[in-house]
Amino acid sequence: MSTSPSIPSFKLLDGTSIPWLAWGNGSGQAKKAAVEAGQQALAAGIRHIDTAQIYGTEEATGHVVSGSPLPKDDIYVTSKLSNLANGQPVPLDQVRASVAESVRKLGFVPDLFLVHNPFVAPPGELKALWKILEELKDEGKLKSIGVSNFRVQDFEAILDDAKYKPVVNQESCILPHLLVIDSGDSTLKIEYHPYTLTHLQPVLELQAKHGIVTEAYGPLTPVLRHVTGGPLKTVLERIAERLSKATGKSVDLATVLLLWTRAQGAVAVTSSGNAERIKLLAEVSQLPDLLEASEVEDITRVGKTVHFRYYTEHMEIDFPLPNLPNGL
Ligand SMILES: NC(=O)c1ccc[n+]([C@@H]2O[C@H](COP(=O)([O-])OP(=O)(O)OC[C@H]3O[C@@H](n4cnc5c(N)ncnc54)[C@H](OP(=O)(O)O)[C@@H]3O)[C@@H](O)[C@H]2O)c1
């Protein structure tokens, strides 16, 4: 995979690179019109598509990629092993066939393949499931492998004796944590400063220790799904106003949040089915670092005063919540 030089990327544990902004077709209008919106995304300059078995968009993703004039190597694609349609785990003896079906629908081996959540494995079988993905990687049937919605206990279940550590954990990282990248060598060394989502602190610390990159899905939740916007709203407005003056272009709150996500060393997995906003996301993916260090810190500091989560179905099971207000 050779990513476009104009789109910053992060280095993963296995030596590959991942474009920092992904366009997902698992939500909203992007899911309903995955082919049309996917074509618009690639035409606009997006180079990372996030799909999953459960979204029902793997075939559409394959269609978009094969129909594009771009070489496949210029388009990074993530897919995921999801629960069965009835929500049940995938029996271990069906995992290989399930992965093969993803590859068949896509028409290629995805650059990154994730375990969608820890409940994809039958109870007590997470380690055995991870081992199958490791074997598939060794056989060349998968490339990079990672996880999603993993809590500390899920990492503990698979990391012991793992041949390959997951390269990412895709999680609902909607409120700030600060990661400091030490660019002194080729590995990401990450320092974590806890924020209001004290909830995520242990898992982010574990990821930092192992060099596992955070992929943040739902990154726009503070501006889209929090009814009032909470205390971050005025901070984001102030920064957006400064950037609008400095660049001579109208910079919105979503752009500020996405740039903040990148400033932490996290991949932003966002989405849009709206042609104009897709173009905007493509432009954002190519922006240089525009945020001042103090602005990144302000977002982090104010974010720490609230706990608010939209996607509660995985990370809030058997993982104690912090005693913090929701900012409403
Ligand atoms: N691993 C998991 O368990 C998991 C869970 C959830 C999601 N995901 C992945 O993450 C992707 C994104 O999730 P998400 O939808 O929650 O992400 P999000 O970035 O928080 O929200 C995306 C929504 O923001 C809107 N939007 C985009 N740009 C905007 C802008 N500049 N201003 C205002 N609104 C804007 C879009 O609406 P319009 O279409 O109207 O533009 C879109 O519906 C999914 O598609 C999926 O691939 C993964």
mmCIF file of C-alpha atoms and ligand atoms in Angstrom:
data_model
loop_
_atom_site.group_PDB
_atom_site.id
_atom_site.type_symbol
_atom_site.label_atom_id
_atom_site.label_comp_id
_atom_site.label_asym_id
_atom_site.label_seq_id
_atom_site.Cartn_x
_atom_site.Cartn_y
_atom_site.Cartn_z
ATOM 1 C CA MET A 1 0.000 0.000 0.000
ATOM 2 C CA SER A 2 1.548 3.294 -1.037
ATOM 3 C CA THR A 3 -0.543 6.052 0.473
ATOM 4 C CA SER A 4 -0.841 9.344 -1.307
ATOM 5 C CA PRO A 5 1.973 11.567 -0.049
ATOM 6 C CA SER A 6 -0.487 14.410 0.516
ATOM 7 C CA ILE A 7 -2.427 12.428 3.163
ATOM 8 C CA PRO A 8 -0.568 12.053 6.457
ATOM 9 C CA SER A 9 -0.461 8.503 7.724
ATOM 10 C CA PHE A 10 0.521 6.653 10.886
ATOM 11 C CA LYS A 11 2.968 3.813 11.103
ATOM 12 C CA LEU A 12 1.565 0.564 12.501
ATOM 13 C CA LEU A 13 3.361 -2.069 14.572
ATOM 14 C CA ASP A 14 3.754 -4.369 11.580
ATOM 15 C CA GLY A 15 5.600 -1.680 9.600
ATOM 16 C CA THR A 16 2.699 -0.714 7.330
ATOM 17 C CA SER A 17 1.138 2.764 7.120
ATOM 18 C CA ILE A 18 -2.484 3.773 7.581
ATOM 19 C CA PRO A 19 -4.012 7.028 6.249
ATOM 20 C CA TRP A 20 -5.102 9.070 9.247
ATOM 21 C CA LEU A 21 -8.640 9.798 8.006
ATOM 22 C CA ALA A 22 -11.037 7.016 7.031
ATOM 23 C CA TRP A 23 -14.440 7.358 5.390
ATOM 24 C CA GLY A 24 -16.760 4.683 6.800
ATOM 25 C CA ASN A 25 -19.802 3.211 5.067
ATOM 26 C CA GLY A 26 -21.273 1.753 8.236
ATOM 27 C CA SER A 27 -23.499 4.664 9.231
ATOM 28 C CA GLY A 28 -26.010 7.189 7.937
ATOM 29 C CA GLN A 29 -26.458 8.018 4.281
ATOM 30 C CA ALA A 30 -23.004 6.653 3.435
ATOM 31 C CA LYS A 31 -24.291 3.193 4.322
ATOM 32 C CA LYS A 32 -27.564 3.600 2.412
ATOM 33 C CA ALA A 33 -25.789 4.762 -0.758
ATOM 34 C CA ALA A 34 -22.437 3.054 -0.262
ATOM 35 C CA VAL A 35 -21.575 2.813 -3.960
ATOM 36 C CA GLU A 36 -22.449 6.360 -4.980
ATOM 37 C CA ALA A 37 -21.018 7.923 -1.828
ATOM 38 C CA GLY A 38 -17.913 5.715 -2.025
ATOM 39 C CA GLN A 39 -17.296 6.835 -5.595
ATOM 40 C CA GLN A 40 -17.669 10.438 -4.487
ATOM 41 C CA ALA A 41 -15.260 9.826 -1.617
ATOM 42 C CA LEU A 42 -12.510 8.438 -3.845
ATOM 43 C CA ALA A 43 -13.075 11.109 -6.501
ATOM 44 C CA ALA A 44 -12.806 13.785 -3.801
ATOM 45 C CA GLY A 45 -9.487 12.420 -2.526
ATOM 46 C CA ILE A 46 -10.383 10.116 0.389
ATOM 47 C CA ARG A 47 -7.973 7.164 0.409
ATOM 48 C CA HIS A 48 -9.182 5.028 3.320
ATOM 49 C CA ILE A 49 -12.542 3.200 3.345
ATOM 50 C CA ASP A 50 -13.862 1.515 6.498
ATOM 51 C CA THR A 51 -16.364 -1.310 6.015
ATOM 52 C CA ALA A 52 -17.450 -4.424 7.950
ATOM 53 C CA GLN A 53 -19.389 -7.623 7.392
ATOM 54 C CA ILE A 54 -22.320 -6.412 9.484
ATOM 55 C CA TYR A 55 -22.678 -3.154 7.495
ATOM 56 C CA GLY A 56 -23.518 -5.161 4.360
ATOM 57 C CA THR A 57 -21.246 -2.839 2.380
ATOM 58 C CA GLU A 58 -18.269 -5.056 1.522
ATOM 59 C CA GLU A 59 -19.540 -5.748 -1.999
ATOM 60 C CA ALA A 60 -20.242 -2.041 -2.538
ATOM 61 C CA THR A 61 -16.724 -1.248 -1.312
ATOM 62 C CA GLY A 62 -15.259 -3.792 -3.731
ATOM 63 C CA HIS A 63 -17.312 -2.309 -6.549
ATOM 64 C CA VAL A 64 -16.146 1.217 -5.732
ATOM 65 C CA VAL A 65 -12.481 0.166 -5.591
ATOM 66 C CA SER A 66 -12.518 -1.990 -8.740
ATOM 67 C CA GLY A 67 -14.384 0.722 -10.660
ATOM 68 C CA SER A 68 -11.954 3.446 -9.660
ATOM 69 C CA PRO A 69 -9.174 4.569 -11.994
ATOM 70 C CA LEU A 70 -6.874 4.509 -8.946
ATOM 71 C CA PRO A 71 -4.637 1.486 -8.448
ATOM 72 C CA LYS A 72 -5.826 -0.655 -5.515
ATOM 73 C CA ASP A 73 -2.535 0.058 -3.742
ATOM 74 C CA ASP A 74 -3.532 3.724 -3.447
ATOM 75 C CA ILE A 75 -6.736 2.878 -1.560
ATOM 76 C CA TYR A 76 -6.529 1.573 2.008
ATOM 77 C CA VAL A 77 -9.462 -0.650 2.966
ATOM 78 C CA THR A 78 -10.418 -1.900 6.429
ATOM 79 C CA SER A 79 -13.023 -4.601 7.032
ATOM 80 C CA LYS A 80 -14.135 -6.497 10.117
ATOM 81 C CA LEU A 81 -15.221 -9.924 11.268
ATOM 82 C CA SER A 82 -18.642 -9.170 12.753
ATOM 83 C CA ASN A 83 -21.139 -11.124 14.818
ATOM 84 C CA LEU A 84 -23.567 -13.320 12.884
ATOM 85 C CA ALA A 85 -26.675 -11.508 11.599
ATOM 86 C CA ASN A 86 -28.617 -12.636 14.693
ATOM 87 C CA GLY A 87 -25.960 -11.042 16.927
ATOM 88 C CA GLN A 88 -24.503 -14.389 17.959
ATOM 89 C CA PRO A 89 -20.757 -15.080 18.025
ATOM 90 C CA VAL A 90 -19.039 -16.683 15.068
ATOM 91 C CA PRO A 91 -18.312 -20.378 15.806
ATOM 92 C CA LEU A 92 -14.557 -20.903 15.492
ATOM 93 C CA ASP A 93 -14.950 -23.497 12.757
ATOM 94 C CA GLN A 94 -16.710 -20.833 10.639
ATOM 95 C CA VAL A 95 -14.095 -18.085 10.979
ATOM 96 C CA ARG A 96 -11.957 -19.073 7.989
ATOM 97 C CA ALA A 97 -14.991 -19.324 5.713
ATOM 98 C CA SER A 98 -16.257 -15.986 7.012
ATOM 99 C CA VAL A 99 -12.946 -14.258 6.256
ATOM 100 C CA ALA A 100 -12.866 -15.875 2.805
ATOM 101 C CA GLU A 101 -16.377 -14.527 2.173
ATOM 102 C CA SER A 102 -15.228 -11.001 3.066
ATOM 103 C CA VAL A 103 -12.333 -11.319 0.618
ATOM 104 C CA ARG A 104 -14.684 -12.669 -2.060
ATOM 105 C CA LYS A 105 -17.129 -9.789 -1.611
ATOM 106 C CA LEU A 106 -14.376 -7.173 -1.625
ATOM 107 C CA GLY A 107 -12.475 -8.770 -4.488
ATOM 108 C CA PHE A 108 -9.157 -8.333 -2.649
ATOM 109 C CA VAL A 109 -7.562 -8.934 0.735
ATOM 110 C CA PRO A 110 -8.312 -5.857 2.882
ATOM 111 C CA ASP A 111 -5.291 -3.878 4.095
ATOM 112 C CA LEU A 112 -6.592 -4.192 7.648
ATOM 113 C CA PHE A 113 -8.989 -6.744 9.102
ATOM 114 C CA LEU A 114 -10.432 -6.291 12.602
ATOM 115 C CA VAL A 115 -12.287 -8.385 15.152
ATOM 116 C CA HIS A 116 -15.341 -6.099 15.303
ATOM 117 C CA ASN A 117 -15.846 -6.519 19.046
ATOM 118 C CA PRO A 118 -14.848 -9.032 21.717
ATOM 119 C CA PHE A 119 -18.285 -10.680 21.570
ATOM 120 C CA VAL A 120 -17.633 -11.886 18.018
ATOM 121 C CA ALA A 121 -15.796 -14.798 19.664
ATOM 122 C CA PRO A 122 -17.746 -17.488 21.499
ATOM 123 C CA PRO A 123 -17.354 -17.004 25.284
ATOM 124 C CA GLY A 124 -13.802 -17.829 26.397
ATOM 125 C CA GLU A 125 -12.603 -18.265 22.795
ATOM 126 C CA LEU A 126 -11.128 -14.830 22.048
ATOM 127 C CA LYS A 127 -7.554 -16.124 22.143
ATOM 128 C CA ALA A 128 -8.413 -19.030 19.843
ATOM 129 C CA LEU A 129 -10.146 -16.619 17.435
ATOM 130 C CA TRP A 130 -7.119 -14.305 17.402
ATOM 131 C CA LYS A 131 -4.868 -17.303 16.693
ATOM 132 C CA ILE A 132 -6.907 -18.102 13.577
ATOM 133 C CA LEU A 133 -6.385 -14.536 12.317
ATOM 134 C CA GLU A 134 -2.655 -14.881 13.017
ATOM 135 C CA GLU A 135 -2.574 -18.096 10.985
ATOM 136 C CA LEU A 136 -4.460 -16.446 8.126
ATOM 137 C CA LYS A 137 -1.917 -13.621 8.176
ATOM 138 C CA ASP A 138 0.945 -16.139 8.037
ATOM 139 C CA GLU A 139 -0.748 -17.854 5.098
ATOM 140 C CA GLY A 140 -1.024 -14.535 3.230
ATOM 141 C CA LYS A 141 -4.819 -14.636 3.430
ATOM 142 C CA LEU A 142 -4.896 -11.525 5.618
ATOM 143 C CA LYS A 143 -2.587 -8.494 5.819
ATOM 144 C CA SER A 144 -2.647 -6.265 8.936
ATOM 145 C CA ILE A 145 -4.862 -7.558 11.748
ATOM 146 C CA GLY A 146 -6.390 -5.579 14.588
ATOM 147 C CA VAL A 147 -9.334 -5.258 16.930
ATOM 148 C CA SER A 148 -12.245 -2.995 17.738
ATOM 149 C CA ASN A 149 -14.127 -2.175 20.938
ATOM 150 C CA PHE A 150 -11.587 -4.088 23.015
ATOM 151 C CA ARG A 151 -11.447 -3.491 26.763
ATOM 152 C CA VAL A 152 -8.440 -4.241 28.946
ATOM 153 C CA GLN A 153 -9.650 -7.757 29.719
ATOM 154 C CA ASP A 154 -9.966 -8.514 25.998
ATOM 155 C CA PHE A 155 -6.386 -7.447 25.329
ATOM 156 C CA GLU A 156 -5.238 -9.489 28.302
ATOM 157 C CA ALA A 157 -6.995 -12.500 26.814
ATOM 158 C CA ILE A 158 -5.106 -12.327 23.517
ATOM 159 C CA LEU A 159 -1.765 -10.585 24.101
ATOM 160 C CA ASP A 160 -0.109 -13.316 26.138
ATOM 161 C CA ASP A 161 2.063 -15.292 23.704
ATOM 162 C CA ALA A 162 0.460 -13.534 20.735
ATOM 163 C CA LYS A 163 2.508 -13.968 17.574
ATOM 164 C CA TYR A 164 1.141 -10.645 16.333
ATOM 165 C CA LYS A 165 -0.227 -7.859 18.500
ATOM 166 C CA PRO A 166 -3.313 -6.125 17.104
ATOM 167 C CA VAL A 167 -2.073 -3.071 15.199
ATOM 168 C CA VAL A 168 -5.114 -0.979 16.111
ATOM 169 C CA ASN A 169 -8.105 -0.815 18.426
ATOM 170 C CA GLN A 170 -11.025 0.939 16.741
ATOM 171 C CA GLU A 171 -13.124 2.399 19.506
ATOM 172 C CA SER A 172 -15.592 5.100 20.294
ATOM 173 C CA CYS A 173 -13.065 7.692 21.279
ATOM 174 C CA ILE A 174 -15.338 10.671 21.459
ATOM 175 C CA LEU A 175 -13.788 12.729 24.183
ATOM 176 C CA PRO A 176 -10.218 13.805 24.424
ATOM 177 C CA HIS A 177 -7.135 12.036 25.551
ATOM 178 C CA LEU A 178 -3.700 13.344 24.718
ATOM 179 C CA LEU A 179 -1.103 11.227 23.025
ATOM 180 C CA VAL A 180 2.358 12.651 22.519
ATOM 181 C CA ILE A 181 4.250 11.167 19.620
ATOM 182 C CA ASP A 182 7.986 10.761 20.004
ATOM 183 C CA SER A 183 9.220 10.865 16.433
ATOM 184 C CA GLY A 184 12.752 9.948 17.480
ATOM 185 C CA ASP A 185 12.407 6.508 15.977
ATOM 186 C CA SER A 186 10.060 4.619 13.780
ATOM 187 C CA THR A 187 7.798 3.389 16.542
ATOM 188 C CA LEU A 188 5.008 5.374 18.098
ATOM 189 C CA LYS A 189 5.761 6.102 21.726
ATOM 190 C CA ILE A 190 2.674 7.418 23.275
ATOM 191 C CA GLU A 191 2.139 9.252 26.474
ATOM 192 C CA TYR A 192 -1.392 9.328 27.684
ATOM 193 C CA HIS A 193 -3.012 12.060 29.775
ATOM 194 C CA PRO A 194 -6.403 11.010 31.052
ATOM 195 C CA TYR A 195 -9.446 13.078 30.263
ATOM 196 C CA THR A 196 -13.001 12.942 31.376
ATOM 197 C CA LEU A 197 -13.498 9.592 29.791
ATOM 198 C CA THR A 198 -11.503 8.131 32.623
ATOM 199 C CA HIS A 199 -13.355 5.100 31.443
ATOM 200 C CA LEU A 200 -10.990 4.627 28.505
ATOM 201 C CA GLN A 201 -7.833 5.453 30.413
ATOM 202 C CA PRO A 202 -6.804 1.877 31.290
ATOM 203 C CA VAL A 203 -7.301 0.607 27.759
ATOM 204 C CA LEU A 204 -5.472 3.563 26.209
ATOM 205 C CA GLU A 205 -2.597 3.095 28.635
ATOM 206 C CA LEU A 206 -2.390 -0.549 27.644
ATOM 207 C CA GLN A 207 -2.417 0.392 23.969
ATOM 208 C CA ALA A 208 0.298 2.964 24.538
ATOM 209 C CA LYS A 209 2.437 0.356 26.290
ATOM 210 C CA HIS A 210 2.130 -2.019 23.344
ATOM 211 C CA GLY A 211 2.225 0.557 20.538
ATOM 212 C CA ILE A 212 -1.341 -0.210 19.421
ATOM 213 C CA VAL A 213 -2.778 2.723 17.483
ATOM 214 C CA THR A 214 -6.207 4.098 18.405
ATOM 215 C CA GLU A 215 -8.755 4.403 15.647
ATOM 216 C CA ALA A 216 -11.508 6.799 16.755
ATOM 217 C CA TYR A 217 -14.927 6.107 15.352
ATOM 218 C CA GLY A 218 -17.759 8.530 16.076
ATOM 219 C CA PRO A 219 -15.190 11.346 16.313
ATOM 220 C CA LEU A 220 -17.814 14.016 15.618
ATOM 221 C CA THR A 221 -20.112 12.971 18.453
ATOM 222 C CA PRO A 222 -19.457 16.072 20.615
ATOM 223 C CA VAL A 223 -20.783 18.352 17.841
ATOM 224 C CA LEU A 224 -23.386 16.017 16.327
ATOM 225 C CA ARG A 225 -24.917 13.908 19.058
ATOM 226 C CA HIS A 226 -24.493 15.813 22.299
ATOM 227 C CA VAL A 227 -27.701 17.872 22.530
ATOM 228 C CA THR A 228 -26.060 21.058 23.781
ATOM 229 C CA GLY A 229 -22.520 20.416 22.560
ATOM 230 C CA GLY A 230 -21.441 20.566 26.194
ATOM 231 C CA PRO A 231 -18.526 22.685 27.425
ATOM 232 C CA LEU A 232 -16.420 21.829 24.362
ATOM 233 C CA LYS A 233 -18.705 23.833 22.097
ATOM 234 C CA THR A 234 -17.364 27.276 22.923
ATOM 235 C CA VAL A 235 -13.768 26.030 22.799
ATOM 236 C CA LEU A 236 -14.287 24.507 19.349
ATOM 237 C CA GLU A 237 -16.067 27.679 18.157
ATOM 238 C CA ARG A 238 -13.182 29.867 19.295
ATOM 239 C CA ILE A 239 -10.623 27.677 17.514
ATOM 240 C CA ALA A 240 -12.748 27.425 14.365
ATOM 241 C CA GLU A 241 -13.032 31.226 14.298
ATOM 242 C CA ARG A 242 -9.267 31.664 14.574
ATOM 243 C CA LEU A 243 -8.639 29.107 11.840
ATOM 244 C CA SER A 244 -11.238 30.695 9.563
ATOM 245 C CA LYS A 245 -9.477 34.064 9.902
ATOM 246 C CA ALA A 246 -6.010 32.544 9.517
ATOM 247 C CA THR A 247 -6.858 30.472 6.430
ATOM 248 C CA GLY A 248 -9.407 32.799 4.827
ATOM 249 C CA LYS A 249 -11.762 29.815 4.542
ATOM 250 C CA SER A 250 -14.722 28.867 6.699
ATOM 251 C CA VAL A 251 -13.499 26.191 9.135
ATOM 252 C CA ASP A 252 -16.234 24.264 10.946
ATOM 253 C CA LEU A 253 -16.282 22.571 14.359
ATOM 254 C CA ALA A 254 -16.089 19.107 12.788
ATOM 255 C CA THR A 255 -12.807 20.034 11.114
ATOM 256 C CA VAL A 256 -11.360 21.186 14.429
ATOM 257 C CA LEU A 257 -12.354 17.907 16.099
ATOM 258 C CA LEU A 258 -10.845 15.846 13.294
ATOM 259 C CA LEU A 259 -7.568 17.784 13.435
ATOM 260 C CA TRP A 260 -7.525 17.317 17.198
ATOM 261 C CA THR A 261 -7.965 13.550 16.722
ATOM 262 C CA ARG A 262 -4.964 13.453 14.392
ATOM 263 C CA ALA A 263 -2.929 15.595 16.785
ATOM 264 C CA GLN A 264 -3.228 12.750 19.285
ATOM 265 C CA GLY A 265 -1.894 10.138 16.898
ATOM 266 C CA ALA A 266 -5.324 8.569 16.429
ATOM 267 C CA VAL A 267 -6.909 7.583 13.112
ATOM 268 C CA ALA A 268 -10.269 9.359 12.640
ATOM 269 C CA VAL A 269 -12.975 7.071 11.241
ATOM 270 C CA THR A 270 -15.686 9.448 10.133
ATOM 271 C CA SER A 271 -18.351 9.375 7.433
ATOM 272 C CA SER A 272 -20.665 11.343 5.178
ATOM 273 C CA GLY A 273 -23.214 10.619 2.488
ATOM 274 C CA ASN A 274 -23.453 14.279 1.535
ATOM 275 C CA ALA A 275 -21.442 15.225 -1.573
ATOM 276 C CA GLU A 276 -20.368 18.627 -0.220
ATOM 277 C CA ARG A 277 -19.323 17.237 3.164
ATOM 278 C CA ILE A 278 -17.488 14.352 1.503
ATOM 279 C CA LYS A 279 -15.431 16.949 -0.384
ATOM 280 C CA LEU A 280 -14.803 18.783 2.860
ATOM 281 C CA LEU A 281 -13.609 15.590 4.574
ATOM 282 C CA ALA A 282 -11.242 14.925 1.666
ATOM 283 C CA GLU A 283 -9.856 18.457 2.025
ATOM 284 C CA VAL A 284 -9.460 17.990 5.776
ATOM 285 C CA SER A 285 -7.578 14.714 5.194
ATOM 286 C CA GLN A 286 -4.902 16.694 3.366
ATOM 287 C CA LEU A 287 -4.599 19.639 5.742
ATOM 288 C CA PRO A 288 -1.341 20.314 7.578
ATOM 289 C CA ASP A 289 -1.332 20.587 11.376
ATOM 290 C CA LEU A 290 -3.268 23.815 11.920
ATOM 291 C CA LEU A 291 -3.981 23.544 15.635
ATOM 292 C CA GLU A 292 -1.711 25.238 18.123
ATOM 293 C CA ALA A 293 -0.457 23.064 20.961
ATOM 294 C CA SER A 294 -2.437 25.170 23.442
ATOM 295 C CA GLU A 295 -5.630 24.583 21.435
ATOM 296 C CA VAL A 296 -5.100 20.822 21.436
ATOM 297 C CA GLU A 297 -4.567 21.036 25.179
ATOM 298 C CA ASP A 298 -7.665 23.197 25.682
ATOM 299 C CA ILE A 299 -9.854 20.643 23.904
ATOM 300 C CA THR A 300 -8.323 17.870 25.963
ATOM 301 C CA ARG A 301 -8.652 19.744 29.260
ATOM 302 C CA VAL A 302 -12.273 20.771 28.741
ATOM 303 C CA GLY A 303 -13.158 17.363 27.349
ATOM 304 C CA LYS A 304 -11.934 15.835 30.575
ATOM 305 C CA THR A 305 -14.764 17.460 32.494
ATOM 306 C CA VAL A 306 -17.513 15.422 30.823
ATOM 307 C CA HIS A 307 -18.328 11.776 30.182
ATOM 308 C CA PHE A 308 -20.665 11.280 27.265
ATOM 309 C CA ARG A 309 -20.802 8.246 24.984
ATOM 310 C CA TYR A 310 -23.084 7.541 22.050
ATOM 311 C CA TYR A 311 -22.119 3.976 21.118
ATOM 312 C CA THR A 312 -22.600 2.193 24.440
ATOM 313 C CA GLU A 313 -23.154 -1.367 23.303
ATOM 314 C CA HIS A 314 -19.657 -2.776 23.790
ATOM 315 C CA MET A 315 -17.332 -0.602 25.839
ATOM 316 C CA GLU A 316 -19.793 -0.174 28.695
ATOM 317 C CA ILE A 317 -20.183 -3.911 29.386
ATOM 318 C CA ASP A 318 -18.097 -5.091 32.354
ATOM 319 C CA PHE A 319 -15.994 -1.929 32.193
ATOM 320 C CA PRO A 320 -16.838 0.469 35.044
ATOM 321 C CA LEU A 321 -17.970 3.978 34.116
ATOM 322 C CA PRO A 322 -16.410 7.087 35.629
ATOM 323 C CA ASN A 323 -18.489 9.169 38.013
ATOM 324 C CA LEU A 324 -18.626 12.298 35.844
ATOM 325 C CA PRO A 325 -21.398 14.569 34.513
ATOM 326 C CA ASN A 326 -22.565 14.165 30.924
ATOM 327 C CA GLY A 327 -22.426 17.891 30.185
ATOM 328 C CA LEU A 328 -26.095 18.131 29.186
HETATM 329 N N1 LIG B 1 -15.983 -0.404 15.063
HETATM 330 C C1 LIG B 1 -17.218 -0.079 15.399
HETATM 331 O O1 LIG B 1 -17.846 -0.743 16.243
HETATM 332 C C2 LIG B 1 -17.857 1.121 14.761
HETATM 333 C C3 LIG B 1 -18.998 1.696 15.348
HETATM 334 C C4 LIG B 1 -19.547 2.829 14.738
HETATM 335 C C5 LIG B 1 -18.986 3.350 13.585
HETATM 336 N N2 LIG B 1 -17.883 2.741 13.018
HETATM 337 C C6 LIG B 1 -17.288 3.246 11.752
HETATM 338 O O2 LIG B 1 -17.095 4.619 11.868
HETATM 339 C C7 LIG B 1 -17.751 5.301 10.781
HETATM 340 C C8 LIG B 1 -18.139 6.689 11.208
HETATM 341 O O3 LIG B 1 -18.975 6.607 12.351
HETATM 342 P P1 LIG B 1 -19.856 7.828 12.784
HETATM 343 O O4 LIG B 1 -20.920 8.034 11.763
HETATM 344 O O5 LIG B 1 -20.289 7.617 14.169
HETATM 345 O O6 LIG B 1 -18.783 9.027 12.653
HETATM 346 P P2 LIG B 1 -18.862 10.598 12.949
HETATM 347 O O7 LIG B 1 -17.694 11.189 12.260
HETATM 348 O O8 LIG B 1 -19.016 10.882 14.402
HETATM 349 O O9 LIG B 1 -20.200 11.076 12.278
HETATM 350 C C9 LIG B 1 -20.392 10.999 10.884
HETATM 351 C C10 LIG B 1 -21.597 11.832 10.531
HETATM 352 O O10 LIG B 1 -21.175 13.170 10.564
HETATM 353 C C11 LIG B 1 -21.784 13.887 9.539
HETATM 354 N N3 LIG B 1 -20.749 14.826 9.051
HETATM 355 C C12 LIG B 1 -19.645 14.586 8.318
HETATM 356 N N4 LIG B 1 -18.911 15.692 8.129
HETATM 357 C C13 LIG B 1 -19.581 16.678 8.772
HETATM 358 C C14 LIG B 1 -19.372 18.064 8.938
HETATM 359 N N5 LIG B 1 -18.330 18.680 8.394
HETATM 360 N N6 LIG B 1 -20.262 18.746 9.681
HETATM 361 C C15 LIG B 1 -21.325 18.162 10.226
HETATM 362 N N7 LIG B 1 -21.609 16.850 10.087
HETATM 363 C C16 LIG B 1 -20.748 16.131 9.369
HETATM 364 C C17 LIG B 1 -22.197 12.907 8.500
HETATM 365 O O11 LIG B 1 -23.537 13.178 8.117
HETATM 366 P P3 LIG B 1 -23.901 13.430 6.545
HETATM 367 O O12 LIG B 1 -23.916 12.066 5.899
HETATM 368 O O13 LIG B 1 -25.239 14.065 6.601
HETATM 369 O O14 LIG B 1 -22.830 14.324 5.997
HETATM 370 C C18 LIG B 1 -22.128 11.545 9.159
HETATM 371 O O15 LIG B 1 -23.380 10.926 9.253
HETATM 372 C C19 LIG B 1 -18.896 4.372 10.418
HETATM 373 O O16 LIG B 1 -19.395 4.594 9.112
HETATM 374 C C20 LIG B 1 -18.205 3.029 10.535
HETATM 375 O O17 LIG B 1 -17.427 2.794 9.385
HETATM 376 C C21 LIG B 1 -17.313 1.667 13.615
#
